[in-house]
Structure formats: structure tokens, C-alpha cells
């Protein structure tokens, strides 16, 4: 039995690879969040970006307990190549086929078998980590296996990219690196890197928001009209998540804690979109009937990632706080318990986002060589917003109107 158990040093190398592959999945899904037009895929990617980030964080925490403080040091060149190559998918099918049906599936098997290769009595904390990761990874793979057949025919030729990524992982010994190794395969064809997406994608038959037709009903005089209008805008917080996906993808030099926080921030914005999705359906609309405010993502992508992050966390989100308070008080006053609960959780999340903005904006400015203070970039971004946003509500918030 002892001959089949790995040493603590080998255990560390396994965990480093697991954490790196989880971060690779997080990063590719984040970069691709704006690029997939399918609404279900966007919603699932948002959750799985956070779950992948949290998986990597748990693994990194265990590595520190095992006296490893540089979890991405001395990783194999082939594994690093796979990390970068995942981004070169060309469509939804290729993303799902590789991230979920190759990498996540391989990680799931590794998590299941890890207790059999380590010393489980002595290394019980690692076993507990892998047991925790199994539940989420099983759900991720199950979703992909169920969903993939519904979109695969839309994207012919995806098999070649899946086979290439699978062969690349196999050539490096699989997720643990302990399997048989071989020569790394060549790419099946020349392909462009589509990331970061300059415009966020929607299905071609979905309506697009017209700023000239966006008028906020008075919450007192027309409470039903105002409620529907507000939750249609909540549904469109998917664009905030997509913006954070591109920001996360474009700022790999930032510390891991920042990446973990941005992944959570992104998932929060997907959740805010989902509370809009739930509420508009309760109020009689279909999700695909709600005009999509793609313009705010598209116009923000003219800015560098640092400026986008500062705009979102030091301008847009803090400016929106008074309106959240006013809406909660109004909905409580008219006994709309559901709407009041929804905005209450949104409000709590946004407070954390503002704190993260206060923490990370100075680090971003320093890391990317900006000669500005956080206050200066906040003021510059607020002026930019007033000039460029297509969303009248954001202009009112910047002017102090709730």
C-alpha cells in the first residue's frame, strides 16, 4: 500500500496543478462571458467563474498550510501553454467542450481519486478540500453534459478544438501530471484570439435597448410601471458582470486576492440580473422580451481595464446607493415584500463592491503605471460617464437624483 501513496512534495505538485487549472477555467469563462450569446450559458458561466475562483482559493489555502507560498512556480511549460490556449476558443461550443468536458471533467476525476493516492489519515485537510470541490464540479460537468447537445449543432467543427485541448492535457500527464506524457500536439488551425470582446453578444432575435425610449415612471404615481421598469434594468446588470469578466481577463498581473474578489463581484452582478429575471417573469414578461442594454458594455470597452474598474466601483455603484434606499422604502411602504427583499440583497452586495473598489483601485493605478490618485480617477470617470453613458438612470444618480 505504501508504494501507491505520494510524498508530501508530490502532493504539493498535484495541488498546484489543480489550482492552476481552476484558475484557467475561471479566466477563460470570465473572458468569454460577454462573447457567448446564449442566455443560459451566461448565467451558468457567471456562477462557475466564482466557483472556479473559490476552488482555486481553497487549494491555495491548503498549499500554504503545506508550506508552499508560490503555487504557480515551476509549473510545466505544457500546462502553461494549455492555460493560454483555452482562451483561443472561437464559440460557445468550443468553450464548453474544453473548459467543462475536458478540463473540469479531468479535475473531477482527480478530486475523486486524490484520497486514494495521498495519506488520507495524515493529509485529511486535503481530503476535506477535494470532497468540498467534488460537489460543485459534479454540478458544473452535469450542466455542461446536459446543455451542450442543445447548442452543438449551431457550431460545426468544435470537435477538433476539444480534441486538441484534451491531447494537450494528456501530453502533460493529465491534471496531476503523473500520467503518461507525450509530445504536445499542434493547433488544428490558425485562429485569432477573440478576447477581450469589444461588444457583448446576444441572440440575434433579442431586442436591443433604445435610450430614446427609456423613461422612468414615477414610483409614487405609477408604482406598477416603475417596478417593471426597474426590474428590467436589474435584468440588464448582466452587462456589469460581462464588464467585470473582461476586466478580470485583462488584469492578470494583479494579486490573486483581487482576482478572487472580482470573480465574486462578477457573480454578484449575475445574481442581480437573475433577481431581475425572476421579477420580470413574475410581472408577466419573458426574459427574451426585455430590451438588452448592450451599449453600456460596448462604450465602457473603449476604456482601459483600470478605468473601467474605477468607473464601476468608485462612481456607478456608490452613486446608486440612494436610489436603492428609496426603492426599498417605497416597496416596503406599498407592501411589496418581494421587491423590497430583492433590492435589500442587491444593496448589501454593492456595499462590498464599493469597499473592494476603495481597496483595489489604488493597487490597479500603481500596477499599471497611472499618475493619478483614486480621487482624481474617480472624478475623471464621473465626467466621462455623464458624457458617454446611454443609461439616463446613471446620469441621474451622478447628479444626486434618487
Short mmCIF file of C-alpha atoms in Angstrom, two decimals:
data_model
loop_
_atom_site.label_atom_id
_atom_site.label_comp_id
_atom_site.label_asym_id
_atom_site.label_seq_id
_atom_site.Cartn_x
_atom_site.Cartn_y
_atom_site.Cartn_z
CA UNK A 1 0.00 0.00 0.00
CA UNK A 2 2.75 2.47 0.86
CA UNK A 3 4.18 2.23 -2.67
CA UNK A 4 0.97 3.72 -4.05
CA UNK A 5 0.98 6.77 -1.75
CA UNK A 6 2.56 10.03 -2.85
CA UNK A 7 5.01 12.08 -0.81
CA UNK A 8 4.10 15.46 0.61
CA UNK A 9 6.25 17.09 -2.09
CA UNK A 10 4.34 15.30 -4.85
CA UNK A 11 1.08 16.14 -3.12
CA UNK A 12 2.02 19.82 -3.31
CA UNK A 13 2.72 19.50 -7.04
CA UNK A 14 -0.69 17.90 -7.62
CA UNK A 15 -2.47 20.65 -5.71
CA UNK A 16 -0.55 23.35 -7.58
CA UNK A 17 -1.77 21.91 -10.87
CA UNK A 18 -5.37 21.63 -9.64
CA UNK A 19 -5.35 25.26 -8.51
CA UNK A 20 -3.80 26.42 -11.77
CA UNK A 21 -6.36 24.55 -13.86
CA UNK A 22 -9.21 26.01 -11.79
CA UNK A 23 -7.79 29.48 -12.38
CA UNK A 24 -7.51 28.72 -16.08
CA UNK A 25 -11.21 27.81 -16.16
CA UNK A 26 -12.10 30.95 -14.20
CA UNK A 27 -10.12 33.15 -16.56
CA UNK A 28 -11.40 31.66 -19.82
CA UNK A 29 -15.02 31.71 -18.69
CA UNK A 30 -14.63 35.31 -17.50
CA UNK A 31 -13.16 36.45 -20.80
CA UNK A 32 -15.85 34.62 -22.73
CA UNK A 33 -18.82 35.76 -20.62
CA UNK A 34 -19.52 38.73 -22.97
CA UNK A 35 -18.87 36.57 -26.04
CA UNK A 36 -21.46 33.83 -25.64
CA UNK A 37 -24.87 34.93 -26.95
CA UNK A 38 -26.84 32.18 -25.20
CA UNK A 39 -28.53 33.48 -22.05
CA UNK A 40 -28.43 30.20 -20.12
CA UNK A 41 -24.71 29.88 -20.77
CA UNK A 42 -24.11 33.42 -19.48
CA UNK A 43 -25.94 32.67 -16.25
CA UNK A 44 -24.11 29.39 -15.68
CA UNK A 45 -20.71 30.82 -16.61
CA UNK A 46 -21.22 33.54 -14.01
CA UNK A 47 -21.73 31.03 -11.21
CA UNK A 48 -18.92 28.78 -12.40
CA UNK A 49 -16.43 31.65 -12.66
CA UNK A 50 -16.97 32.26 -8.94
CA UNK A 51 -16.91 28.55 -8.07
CA UNK A 52 -13.68 28.04 -10.02
CA UNK A 53 -12.09 31.03 -8.29
CA UNK A 54 -13.21 29.76 -4.91
CA UNK A 55 -11.90 26.26 -5.70
CA UNK A 56 -8.51 27.73 -6.58
CA UNK A 57 -8.60 29.76 -3.37
CA UNK A 58 -9.30 26.70 -1.21
CA UNK A 59 -6.47 24.83 -2.91
CA UNK A 60 -4.08 27.75 -2.47
CA UNK A 61 -5.00 27.93 1.22
CA UNK A 62 -4.16 24.24 1.64
CA UNK A 63 -0.89 24.76 -0.21
CA UNK A 64 0.09 27.46 2.28
CA UNK A 65 -0.59 25.01 5.08
CA UNK A 66 1.79 22.63 3.28
CA UNK A 67 4.45 25.39 3.26
CA UNK A 68 4.06 26.31 -0.40
CA UNK A 69 3.70 30.05 -0.94
CA UNK A 70 4.32 30.22 -4.70
CA UNK A 71 1.60 28.00 -6.17
CA UNK A 72 2.38 28.90 -9.79
CA UNK A 73 6.15 28.48 -9.60
CA UNK A 74 7.83 25.74 -11.69
CA UNK A 75 4.69 24.62 -13.47
CA UNK A 76 5.36 22.70 -16.66
CA UNK A 77 5.55 24.64 -19.95
CA UNK A 78 2.86 22.41 -21.46
CA UNK A 79 0.45 23.19 -18.63
CA UNK A 80 1.15 26.89 -19.03
CA UNK A 81 0.51 26.53 -22.74
CA UNK A 82 -2.86 24.88 -22.04
CA UNK A 83 -3.74 27.76 -19.68
CA UNK A 84 -3.24 30.25 -22.53
CA UNK A 85 -4.70 28.09 -25.29
CA UNK A 86 -8.11 27.71 -23.62
CA UNK A 87 -8.78 31.37 -24.43
CA UNK A 88 -8.46 30.68 -28.17
CA UNK A 89 -11.86 29.01 -28.44
CA UNK A 90 -13.97 30.52 -31.19
CA UNK A 91 -17.51 30.00 -29.95
CA UNK A 92 -19.75 28.76 -27.15
CA UNK A 93 -19.43 25.10 -28.14
CA UNK A 94 -15.65 25.19 -28.07
CA UNK A 95 -15.60 26.90 -24.67
CA UNK A 96 -17.95 24.37 -23.09
CA UNK A 97 -16.37 21.36 -24.79
CA UNK A 98 -12.91 22.27 -23.48
CA UNK A 99 -13.43 24.03 -20.14
CA UNK A 100 -16.12 21.67 -18.88
CA UNK A 101 -15.95 18.44 -20.86
CA UNK A 102 -12.15 18.23 -20.86
CA UNK A 103 -10.60 20.22 -18.01
CA UNK A 104 -13.39 20.18 -15.41
CA UNK A 105 -14.13 16.54 -16.13
CA UNK A 106 -10.47 15.62 -15.64
CA UNK A 107 -10.34 17.64 -12.40
CA UNK A 108 -13.45 15.87 -11.14
CA UNK A 109 -11.80 12.50 -11.63
CA UNK A 110 -8.64 13.74 -9.91
CA UNK A 111 -10.61 15.06 -6.92
CA UNK A 112 -12.39 11.72 -6.60
CA UNK A 113 -9.15 9.71 -6.65
CA UNK A 114 -6.96 12.03 -4.58
CA UNK A 115 -7.78 10.37 -1.23
CA UNK A 116 -6.54 7.09 -2.75
CA UNK A 117 -3.10 8.48 -3.60
CA UNK A 118 -2.37 10.69 -0.60
CA UNK A 119 -2.09 9.57 3.02
CA UNK A 120 -5.71 10.28 4.00
CA UNK A 121 -5.22 9.96 7.75
CA UNK A 122 -2.27 12.34 7.78
CA UNK A 123 -3.46 14.57 4.94
CA UNK A 124 -7.09 14.78 5.98
CA UNK A 125 -7.34 18.58 5.36
CA UNK A 126 -6.54 17.99 1.68
CA UNK A 127 -9.15 15.22 1.52
CA UNK A 128 -11.70 17.62 3.02
CA UNK A 129 -10.84 20.21 0.36
CA UNK A 130 -11.24 17.74 -2.51
CA UNK A 131 -14.51 16.44 -1.04
CA UNK A 132 -15.80 20.02 -0.96
CA UNK A 133 -14.76 20.65 -4.56
CA UNK A 134 -16.38 17.47 -5.86
CA UNK A 135 -19.94 18.65 -5.24
CA UNK A 136 -19.62 21.85 -7.28
CA UNK A 137 -17.54 20.27 -10.02
CA UNK A 138 -20.05 17.47 -10.46
CA UNK A 139 -22.83 20.03 -10.95
CA UNK A 140 -20.72 22.00 -13.42
CA UNK A 141 -19.96 18.95 -15.55
CA UNK A 142 -23.56 17.70 -15.33
CA UNK A 143 -24.85 21.06 -16.56
CA UNK A 144 -22.41 21.06 -19.48
CA UNK A 145 -23.29 17.49 -20.47
CA UNK A 146 -27.00 18.32 -20.44
CA UNK A 147 -26.74 21.72 -22.11
CA UNK A 148 -24.07 21.06 -24.74
CA UNK A 149 -26.24 18.97 -27.11
CA UNK A 150 -28.74 21.84 -27.34
CA UNK A 151 -26.17 24.17 -28.94
CA UNK A 152 -23.54 21.89 -30.52
CA UNK A 153 -25.14 21.79 -33.99
CA UNK A 154 -25.03 25.59 -34.07
CA UNK A 155 -21.21 25.47 -34.11
CA UNK A 156 -19.94 22.80 -36.52
CA UNK A 157 -16.29 21.77 -36.20
CA UNK A 158 -15.98 22.15 -32.43
CA UNK A 159 -14.65 18.60 -32.10
CA UNK A 160 -11.19 19.49 -33.44
CA UNK A 161 -10.63 22.10 -30.72
CA UNK A 162 -11.88 19.78 -27.98
CA UNK A 163 -9.56 17.01 -29.19
CA UNK A 164 -6.61 19.40 -29.29
CA UNK A 165 -7.10 20.64 -25.71
CA UNK A 166 -7.66 17.07 -24.49
CA UNK A 167 -4.46 15.94 -26.20
CA UNK A 168 -2.55 18.89 -24.73
CA UNK A 169 -3.66 17.98 -21.20
CA UNK A 170 -2.88 14.30 -21.79
CA UNK A 171 0.58 15.15 -23.15
CA UNK A 172 1.40 16.72 -19.80
CA UNK A 173 0.29 13.72 -17.77
CA UNK A 174 -3.29 14.84 -17.11
CA UNK A 175 -4.45 17.04 -14.23
CA UNK A 176 -1.95 15.55 -11.77
CA UNK A 177 0.96 15.46 -14.21
CA UNK A 178 1.58 11.85 -13.15
CA UNK A 179 0.10 10.12 -16.19
CA UNK A 180 1.99 9.06 -19.30
CA UNK A 181 3.49 12.06 -21.08
CA UNK A 182 3.84 12.61 -24.80
CA UNK A 183 4.61 15.19 -27.42
CA UNK A 184 2.37 18.24 -27.25
CA UNK A 185 0.02 18.45 -30.25
CA UNK A 186 -0.07 21.25 -32.77
CA UNK A 187 -3.06 23.53 -33.07
CA UNK A 188 -5.62 22.20 -35.53
CA UNK A 189 -5.67 25.51 -37.42
CA UNK A 190 -4.62 29.13 -37.27
CA UNK A 191 -7.08 31.05 -35.14
CA UNK A 192 -7.37 34.57 -33.79
CA UNK A 193 -7.69 35.46 -30.14
CA UNK A 194 -11.18 36.97 -29.85
CA UNK A 195 -10.65 38.23 -26.29
CA UNK A 196 -11.35 40.73 -24.94
CA UNK A 197 -14.75 41.11 -26.57
CA UNK A 198 -15.29 44.69 -27.67
CA UNK A 199 -19.05 44.19 -27.88
CA UNK A 200 -21.16 41.86 -25.77
CA UNK A 201 -23.18 39.29 -27.66
CA UNK A 202 -26.88 38.43 -27.57
CA UNK A 203 -29.03 36.08 -29.64
CA UNK A 204 -29.88 37.79 -32.94
CA UNK A 205 -33.64 37.92 -32.31
CA UNK A 206 -33.38 39.60 -28.90
CA UNK A 207 -34.41 43.28 -28.77
CA UNK A 208 -31.77 45.93 -28.13
CA UNK A 209 -32.33 48.83 -25.73
CA UNK A 210 -33.21 52.21 -27.25
CA UNK A 211 -32.08 55.04 -24.92
CA UNK A 212 -34.58 57.43 -26.51
CA UNK A 213 -37.46 55.23 -25.33
CA UNK A 214 -36.23 54.83 -21.75
CA UNK A 215 -38.40 56.85 -19.38
CA UNK A 216 -38.61 56.16 -15.65
CA UNK A 217 -42.21 56.11 -14.37
CA UNK A 218 -42.80 57.97 -11.13
CA UNK A 219 -42.60 55.44 -8.29
CA UNK A 220 -45.46 57.10 -6.37
CA UNK A 221 -47.80 57.94 -9.23
CA UNK A 222 -47.26 54.71 -11.20
CA UNK A 223 -45.87 52.08 -8.82
CA UNK A 224 -46.57 49.13 -11.13
CA UNK A 225 -44.98 50.81 -14.13
CA UNK A 226 -41.97 51.89 -12.06
CA UNK A 227 -41.49 48.40 -10.61
CA UNK A 228 -41.47 46.74 -14.03
CA UNK A 229 -39.15 49.41 -15.43
CA UNK A 230 -36.71 48.99 -12.54
CA UNK A 231 -36.54 45.21 -12.72
CA UNK A 232 -36.00 45.33 -16.48
CA UNK A 233 -32.91 47.39 -15.66
CA UNK A 234 -31.94 44.86 -12.98
CA UNK A 235 -32.08 42.11 -15.60
CA UNK A 236 -29.59 44.16 -17.61
CA UNK A 237 -27.00 44.04 -14.84
CA UNK A 238 -25.67 41.12 -16.85
CA UNK A 239 -23.66 43.80 -18.65
CA UNK A 240 -21.95 44.70 -15.36
CA UNK A 241 -20.97 41.05 -14.97
CA UNK A 242 -19.70 40.97 -18.55
CA UNK A 243 -17.67 44.12 -17.93
CA UNK A 244 -16.09 42.52 -14.87
CA UNK A 245 -15.35 39.40 -16.92
CA UNK A 246 -13.33 41.43 -19.38
CA UNK A 247 -11.69 43.41 -16.57
CA UNK A 248 -10.66 40.17 -14.86
CA UNK A 249 -9.29 38.77 -18.09
CA UNK A 250 -7.34 41.97 -18.87
CA UNK A 251 -5.66 42.33 -15.45
CA UNK A 252 -3.77 39.05 -14.88
CA UNK A 253 -0.84 40.88 -13.26
CA UNK A 254 -2.96 41.74 -10.22
CA UNK A 255 -2.69 39.75 -6.96
CA UNK A 256 -4.71 36.58 -6.51
CA UNK A 257 -6.89 38.15 -3.80
CA UNK A 258 -8.02 40.78 -6.33
CA UNK A 259 -8.87 38.10 -8.90
CA UNK A 260 -10.85 36.18 -6.29
CA UNK A 261 -12.73 39.35 -5.28
CA UNK A 262 -13.51 40.31 -8.88
CA UNK A 263 -14.81 36.80 -9.58
CA UNK A 264 -17.19 37.16 -6.64
CA UNK A 265 -18.18 40.68 -7.73
CA UNK A 266 -18.94 39.28 -11.18
CA UNK A 267 -21.15 36.53 -9.77
CA UNK A 268 -22.97 39.07 -7.62
CA UNK A 269 -23.85 41.04 -10.76
CA UNK A 270 -25.14 37.87 -12.41
CA UNK A 271 -27.27 37.30 -9.31
CA UNK A 272 -28.60 40.85 -9.58
CA UNK A 273 -29.51 40.16 -13.19
CA UNK A 274 -31.24 36.99 -12.03
CA UNK A 275 -33.34 38.82 -9.47
CA UNK A 276 -34.46 40.99 -12.39
CA UNK A 277 -35.09 37.89 -14.47
CA UNK A 278 -37.22 36.35 -11.72
CA UNK A 279 -39.16 39.52 -11.08
CA UNK A 280 -39.97 40.45 -14.70
CA UNK A 281 -41.29 36.95 -15.29
CA UNK A 282 -43.45 37.22 -12.17
CA UNK A 283 -44.72 40.52 -13.60
CA UNK A 284 -45.71 38.94 -16.90
CA UNK A 285 -42.78 39.39 -19.28
CA UNK A 286 -40.50 36.82 -20.88
CA UNK A 287 -36.77 37.38 -20.45
CA UNK A 288 -36.23 37.46 -24.21
CA UNK A 289 -38.77 40.31 -24.49
CA UNK A 290 -36.69 42.69 -22.36
CA UNK A 291 -34.53 45.10 -24.42
CA UNK A 292 -30.84 44.45 -23.78
CA UNK A 293 -28.70 47.40 -22.67
CA UNK A 294 -25.60 46.19 -24.51
CA UNK A 295 -24.49 49.77 -25.18
CA UNK A 296 -23.09 50.33 -21.68
CA UNK A 297 -20.69 47.37 -22.00
CA UNK A 298 -19.71 48.39 -25.51
CA UNK A 299 -18.96 52.00 -24.59
CA UNK A 300 -17.03 51.04 -21.45
CA UNK A 301 -14.83 48.74 -23.52
CA UNK A 302 -13.35 51.88 -25.11
CA UNK A 303 -11.64 52.43 -21.76
CA UNK A 304 -8.66 50.50 -20.36
CA UNK A 305 -9.46 47.92 -17.69
CA UNK A 306 -8.20 50.08 -14.83
CA UNK A 307 -10.55 52.90 -15.78
CA UNK A 308 -13.47 50.52 -16.21
CA UNK A 309 -12.93 49.15 -12.71
CA UNK A 310 -12.65 52.62 -11.19
CA UNK A 311 -15.77 53.75 -13.08
CA UNK A 312 -17.81 50.80 -11.87
CA UNK A 313 -16.69 50.65 -8.23
CA UNK A 314 -15.95 54.29 -7.35
CA UNK A 315 -18.61 56.03 -9.45
CA UNK A 316 -21.53 53.91 -10.71
CA UNK A 317 -22.04 51.72 -7.65
CA UNK A 318 -21.69 54.35 -4.91
CA UNK A 319 -23.83 56.77 -6.93
CA UNK A 320 -26.62 54.20 -6.99
CA UNK A 321 -26.91 53.74 -3.22
CA UNK A 322 -29.52 56.47 -2.54
CA UNK A 323 -31.86 55.04 -5.17
CA UNK A 324 -31.65 51.59 -3.57
CA UNK A 325 -32.67 53.04 -0.21
CA UNK A 326 -35.55 54.98 -1.81
CA UNK A 327 -36.79 51.89 -3.67
CA UNK A 328 -36.65 49.69 -0.61
CA UNK A 329 -38.57 52.21 1.48
CA UNK A 330 -41.14 52.66 -1.29
CA UNK A 331 -41.68 48.92 -1.81
CA UNK A 332 -41.97 48.30 1.92
CA UNK A 333 -44.49 51.14 2.12
CA UNK A 334 -46.71 49.52 -0.52
CA UNK A 335 -46.21 46.01 0.96
CA UNK A 336 -44.22 44.70 -2.00
CA UNK A 337 -42.20 42.28 0.10
CA UNK A 338 -40.54 40.51 -2.86
CA UNK A 339 -39.18 43.67 -4.49
CA UNK A 340 -38.02 45.04 -1.12
CA UNK A 341 -36.16 41.81 -0.37
CA UNK A 342 -34.51 41.81 -3.80
CA UNK A 343 -33.16 45.35 -3.52
CA UNK A 344 -32.03 44.70 0.07
CA UNK A 345 -29.68 41.92 -1.02
CA UNK A 346 -28.50 43.95 -4.00
CA UNK A 347 -27.78 46.88 -1.68
CA UNK A 348 -25.71 44.70 0.67
CA UNK A 349 -23.66 43.29 -2.20
CA UNK A 350 -22.98 46.74 -3.61
CA UNK A 351 -21.56 47.91 -0.29
CA UNK A 352 -18.90 45.23 -0.55
CA UNK A 353 -18.19 46.15 -4.17
CA UNK A 354 -17.57 49.76 -3.17
CA UNK A 355 -15.16 48.60 -0.46
CA UNK A 356 -13.33 46.45 -2.98
CA UNK A 357 -13.10 49.46 -5.26
CA UNK A 358 -11.55 51.51 -2.46
CA UNK A 359 -9.06 48.71 -1.82
CA UNK A 360 -8.09 47.75 -5.36
CA UNK A 361 -8.29 50.98 -7.37
CA UNK A 362 -5.05 52.31 -5.80
CA UNK A 363 -3.33 48.97 -6.49
CA UNK A 364 -4.51 48.98 -10.11
CA UNK A 365 -3.28 52.55 -10.56
CA UNK A 366 0.16 51.61 -9.23
CA UNK A 367 0.39 48.28 -11.06
CA UNK A 368 -0.47 49.75 -14.45
CA UNK A 369 1.53 52.98 -14.10
CA UNK A 370 -1.18 55.61 -13.68
CA UNK A 371 -0.08 59.00 -12.38
CA UNK A 372 -3.43 59.68 -10.69
CA UNK A 373 -4.87 59.40 -7.21
CA UNK A 374 -8.04 57.37 -6.66
CA UNK A 375 -9.91 60.64 -6.16
CA UNK A 376 -8.63 62.03 -9.45
CA UNK A 377 -9.58 58.97 -11.48
CA UNK A 378 -12.99 58.89 -9.78
CA UNK A 379 -13.67 62.48 -10.80
CA UNK A 380 -12.43 61.87 -14.34
CA UNK A 381 -14.57 58.74 -14.69
CA UNK A 382 -17.68 60.51 -13.39
CA UNK A 383 -17.21 63.22 -16.02
CA UNK A 384 -16.72 60.52 -18.64
CA UNK A 385 -19.92 58.76 -17.50
CA UNK A 386 -22.03 61.90 -17.77
CA UNK A 387 -20.82 62.37 -21.33
CA UNK A 388 -20.91 58.76 -22.56
CA UNK A 389 -23.45 56.60 -20.75
CA UNK A 390 -26.55 55.62 -22.74
CA UNK A 391 -28.43 54.96 -19.47
CA UNK A 392 -30.33 58.01 -18.18
CA UNK A 393 -30.61 56.47 -14.71
CA UNK A 394 -26.80 56.54 -14.35
CA UNK A 395 -26.75 60.23 -15.24
CA UNK A 396 -29.42 60.99 -12.66
CA UNK A 397 -27.51 59.08 -10.00
CA UNK A 398 -24.35 61.02 -10.83
CA UNK A 399 -26.36 64.21 -10.35
CA UNK A 400 -27.59 63.03 -6.94
CA UNK A 401 -31.14 62.21 -8.05
CA UNK A 402 -32.55 59.03 -6.47
#
